[in-house]
Coordinates of C-alpha atoms in Angstrom, one line a residue:
X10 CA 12.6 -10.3 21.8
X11 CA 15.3 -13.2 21.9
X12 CA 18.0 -10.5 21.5
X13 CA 16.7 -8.3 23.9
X14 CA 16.4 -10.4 27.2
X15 CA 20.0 -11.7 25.8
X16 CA 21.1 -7.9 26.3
X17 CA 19.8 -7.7 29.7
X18 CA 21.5 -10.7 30.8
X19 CA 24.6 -10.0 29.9
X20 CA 23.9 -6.6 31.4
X21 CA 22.7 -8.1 34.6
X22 CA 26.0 -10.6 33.9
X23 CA 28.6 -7.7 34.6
X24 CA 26.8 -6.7 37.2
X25 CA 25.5 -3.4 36.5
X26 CA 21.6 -3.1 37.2
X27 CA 20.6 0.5 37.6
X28 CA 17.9 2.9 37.0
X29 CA 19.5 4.5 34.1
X30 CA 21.4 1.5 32.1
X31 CA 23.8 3.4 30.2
X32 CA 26.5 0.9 29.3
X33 CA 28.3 -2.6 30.0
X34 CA 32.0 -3.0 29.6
X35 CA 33.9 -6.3 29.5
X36 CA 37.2 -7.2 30.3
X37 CA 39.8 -6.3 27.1
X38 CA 39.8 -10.6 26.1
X39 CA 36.8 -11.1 26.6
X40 CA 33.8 -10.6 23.8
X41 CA 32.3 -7.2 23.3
X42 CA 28.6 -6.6 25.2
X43 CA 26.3 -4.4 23.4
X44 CA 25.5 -1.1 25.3
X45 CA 21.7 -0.5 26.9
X46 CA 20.1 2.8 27.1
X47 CA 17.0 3.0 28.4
X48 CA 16.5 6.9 27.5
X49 CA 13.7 8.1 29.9
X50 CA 14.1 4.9 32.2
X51 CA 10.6 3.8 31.2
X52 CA 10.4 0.4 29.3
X53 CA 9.1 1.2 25.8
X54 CA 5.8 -0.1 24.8
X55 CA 5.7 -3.4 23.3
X56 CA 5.0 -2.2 19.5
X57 CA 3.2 -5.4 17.9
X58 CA 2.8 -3.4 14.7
X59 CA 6.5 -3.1 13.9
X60 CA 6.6 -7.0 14.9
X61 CA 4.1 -8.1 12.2
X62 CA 4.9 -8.8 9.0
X63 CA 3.2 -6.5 6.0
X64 CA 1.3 -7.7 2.5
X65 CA 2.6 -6.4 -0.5
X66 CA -0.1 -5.8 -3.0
X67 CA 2.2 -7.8 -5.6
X68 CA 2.4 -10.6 -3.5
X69 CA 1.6 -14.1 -5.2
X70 CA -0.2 -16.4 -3.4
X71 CA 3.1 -18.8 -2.4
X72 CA 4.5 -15.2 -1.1
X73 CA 0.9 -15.2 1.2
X74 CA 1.3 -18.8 1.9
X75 CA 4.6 -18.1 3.5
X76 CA 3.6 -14.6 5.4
X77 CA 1.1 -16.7 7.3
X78 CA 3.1 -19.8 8.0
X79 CA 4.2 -18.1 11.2
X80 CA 0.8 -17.4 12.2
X81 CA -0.6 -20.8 11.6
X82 CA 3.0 -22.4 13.4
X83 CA 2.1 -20.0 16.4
X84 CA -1.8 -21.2 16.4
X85 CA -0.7 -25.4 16.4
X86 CA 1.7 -24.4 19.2
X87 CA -1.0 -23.5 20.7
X88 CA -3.2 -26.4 20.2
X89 CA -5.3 -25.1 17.0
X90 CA -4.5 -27.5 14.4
X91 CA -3.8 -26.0 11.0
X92 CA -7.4 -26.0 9.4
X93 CA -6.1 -25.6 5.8
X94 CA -4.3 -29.1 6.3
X95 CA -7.7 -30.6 7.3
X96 CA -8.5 -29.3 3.7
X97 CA -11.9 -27.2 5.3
X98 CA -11.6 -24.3 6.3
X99 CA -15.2 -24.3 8.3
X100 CA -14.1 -27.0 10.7
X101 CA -13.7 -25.8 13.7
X102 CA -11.9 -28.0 15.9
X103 CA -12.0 -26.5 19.2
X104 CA -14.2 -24.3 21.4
X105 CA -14.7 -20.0 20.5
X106 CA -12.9 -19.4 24.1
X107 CA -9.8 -21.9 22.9
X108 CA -9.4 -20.2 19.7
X109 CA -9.8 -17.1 20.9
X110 CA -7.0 -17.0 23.4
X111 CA -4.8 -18.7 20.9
X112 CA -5.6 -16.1 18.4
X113 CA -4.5 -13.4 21.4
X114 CA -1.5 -15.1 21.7
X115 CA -0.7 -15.2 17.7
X116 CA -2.2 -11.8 17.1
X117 CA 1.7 -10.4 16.8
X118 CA 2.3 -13.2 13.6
X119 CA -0.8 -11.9 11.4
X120 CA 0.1 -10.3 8.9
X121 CA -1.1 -6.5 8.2
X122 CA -3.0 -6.1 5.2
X123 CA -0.8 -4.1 2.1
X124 CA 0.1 -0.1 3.6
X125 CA -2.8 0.7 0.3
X126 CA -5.3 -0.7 2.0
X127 CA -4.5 -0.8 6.1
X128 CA -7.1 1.6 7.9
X129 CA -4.2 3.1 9.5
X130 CA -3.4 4.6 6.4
X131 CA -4.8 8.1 5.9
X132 CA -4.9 7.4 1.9
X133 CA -6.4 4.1 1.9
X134 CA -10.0 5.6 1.1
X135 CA -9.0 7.2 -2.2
X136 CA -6.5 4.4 -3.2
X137 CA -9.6 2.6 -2.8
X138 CA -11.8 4.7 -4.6
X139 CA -9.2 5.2 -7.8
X140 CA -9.3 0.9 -7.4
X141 CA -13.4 1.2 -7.8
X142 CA -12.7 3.6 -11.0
X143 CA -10.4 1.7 -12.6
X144 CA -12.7 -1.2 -12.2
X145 CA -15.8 0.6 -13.6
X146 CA -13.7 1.9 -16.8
X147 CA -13.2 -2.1 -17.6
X148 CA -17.1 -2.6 -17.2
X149 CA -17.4 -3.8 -13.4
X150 CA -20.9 -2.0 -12.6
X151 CA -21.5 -3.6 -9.1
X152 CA -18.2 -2.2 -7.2
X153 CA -18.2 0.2 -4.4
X154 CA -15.8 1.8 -1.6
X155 CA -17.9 0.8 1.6
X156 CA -17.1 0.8 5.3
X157 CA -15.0 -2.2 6.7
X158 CA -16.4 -4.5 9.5
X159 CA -13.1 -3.8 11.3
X160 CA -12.9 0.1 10.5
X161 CA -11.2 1.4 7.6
X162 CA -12.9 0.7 4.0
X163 CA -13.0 -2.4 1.9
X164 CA -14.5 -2.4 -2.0
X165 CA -18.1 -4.2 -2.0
X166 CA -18.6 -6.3 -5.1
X167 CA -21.6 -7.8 -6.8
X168 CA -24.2 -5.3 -5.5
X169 CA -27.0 -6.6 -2.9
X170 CA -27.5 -9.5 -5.3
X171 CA -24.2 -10.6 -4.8
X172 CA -23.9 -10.5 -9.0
X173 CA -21.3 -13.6 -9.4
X174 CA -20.4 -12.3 -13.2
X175 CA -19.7 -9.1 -12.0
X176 CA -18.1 -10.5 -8.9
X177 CA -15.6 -12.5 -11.6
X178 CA -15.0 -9.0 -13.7
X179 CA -14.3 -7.4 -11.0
X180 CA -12.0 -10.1 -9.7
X181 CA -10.5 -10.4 -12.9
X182 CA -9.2 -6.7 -13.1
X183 CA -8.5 -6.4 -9.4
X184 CA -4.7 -7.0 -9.3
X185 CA -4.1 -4.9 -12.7
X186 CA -6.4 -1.8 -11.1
X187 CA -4.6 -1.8 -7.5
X188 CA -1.1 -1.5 -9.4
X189 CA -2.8 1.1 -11.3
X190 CA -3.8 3.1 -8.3
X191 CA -1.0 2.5 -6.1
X192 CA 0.9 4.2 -9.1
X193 CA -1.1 7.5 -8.7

C-alpha cells in the first residue's frame, strides 16, 4: 500500500491529476517516476486475499509461528495483547466488541489456510476425502469429510465420542496422508 500512495504522490508531485492518469515525466537529472494507469478510471477493489499470506501444507510449525507473527503484531497494535505470551490461550483480556474490531482491522494479516484445503478451492472436498482414505487404509476408523463452521469442509475425527486413540492415529498419519493426496 506504502508504494502505492508513494506513486500517487509523486504523480500529484509533477503536477498531473487527471481522470485518466496515464503517465508522469521528470526532468532528464532528475530520478525516474513510475507511470500510473488507472485503465477504466475506477479504483480497483481492495483485494485482501492477494494481501494475505498462504499455508503450505509442508509448513513446520516455526514456518506457522512466523506466518502469524504479522497477525499477532497487528492485534497488539491494536491493543490485544499477544495471548500466546500470557502462555493461555483462553484469557481473554479485553471485551468481544474490542477484539472484534481489532480482528477487522487485522483480518488482511491472517493467514489463508493451505490452497488443499481453502473453501475457495473447487477441489478441496475430494483432496479431503482422498486425506480421509488414506487415513482409513492406516486404521483411523473414526475420520470423516464433514461440513466446516465457516463453509467449505474440514475432516471430523474421533467420531461423536470424540475417540482420543483414534484422534492420536489419525493425528499421527495426518501430515504423511495430505502429501499423499495433494500428490494425486
Amino acid at each position: 500500500m506504502t508504494g502505492r500512495w508513494g506513486a500517487v504522490r509523486a504523480v500529484m508531485g509533477c503536477g498531473l491529476v487527471a481522470v485518466a492518469l496515464v503517465s508522469c515525466s521528470a526532468p532528464e537529472d532528475g530520478p525516474e517516476v513510475a507511470s500510473l494507469s488507472t485503465g477504466t478510471g475506477q479504483a480497483p477493489a481492495a483485494s485482501t486475499e492477494r494481501e494475505r499470506p498462504r499455508e503450505r501444507l509442508d509448513m513446520t510449525s516455526e514456518d506457522l509461528e512466523a506466518l502469524q507473527r504479522p497477525y499477532w503484531k497487528c492485534m497488539g497494535e491494536q491493543g490485544i495483547p499477544d495471548k500466546r505470551a500470557m502462555g493461555d490461550l483462553s484469557v481473554v483480556p479485553e471485551g468481544d466488541e474490542r477484539i472484534a474490531a481489532a480482528e477487522a482491522a487485522c483480518a488482511h494479516t491472517v493467514p489463508l489456510p493451505p490452497w488443499e484445503k481453502d473453501p475457495a478451492n473447487p477441489e478441496s472436498h475430494a483432496f479431503l476425502v482422498r486425506v480421509v482414505d488414506c487415513l482409513r487404509g492406516k486404521g483411523v476408523v473414526k475420520v470423516e469429510v464433514v461440513p466446516g463452521e465457516s463453509g467449505g469442509h474440514t475432516i471430523a475425527m474421533g467420531g461423536a465420542e470424540n475417540d482420543s486413540e483414534q484422534v492420536g492415529l489419525a493425528l499421527g498419519h495426518m501430515s504423511e496422508c495430505e502429501a499423499e493426496a495433494s500428490r494425486r
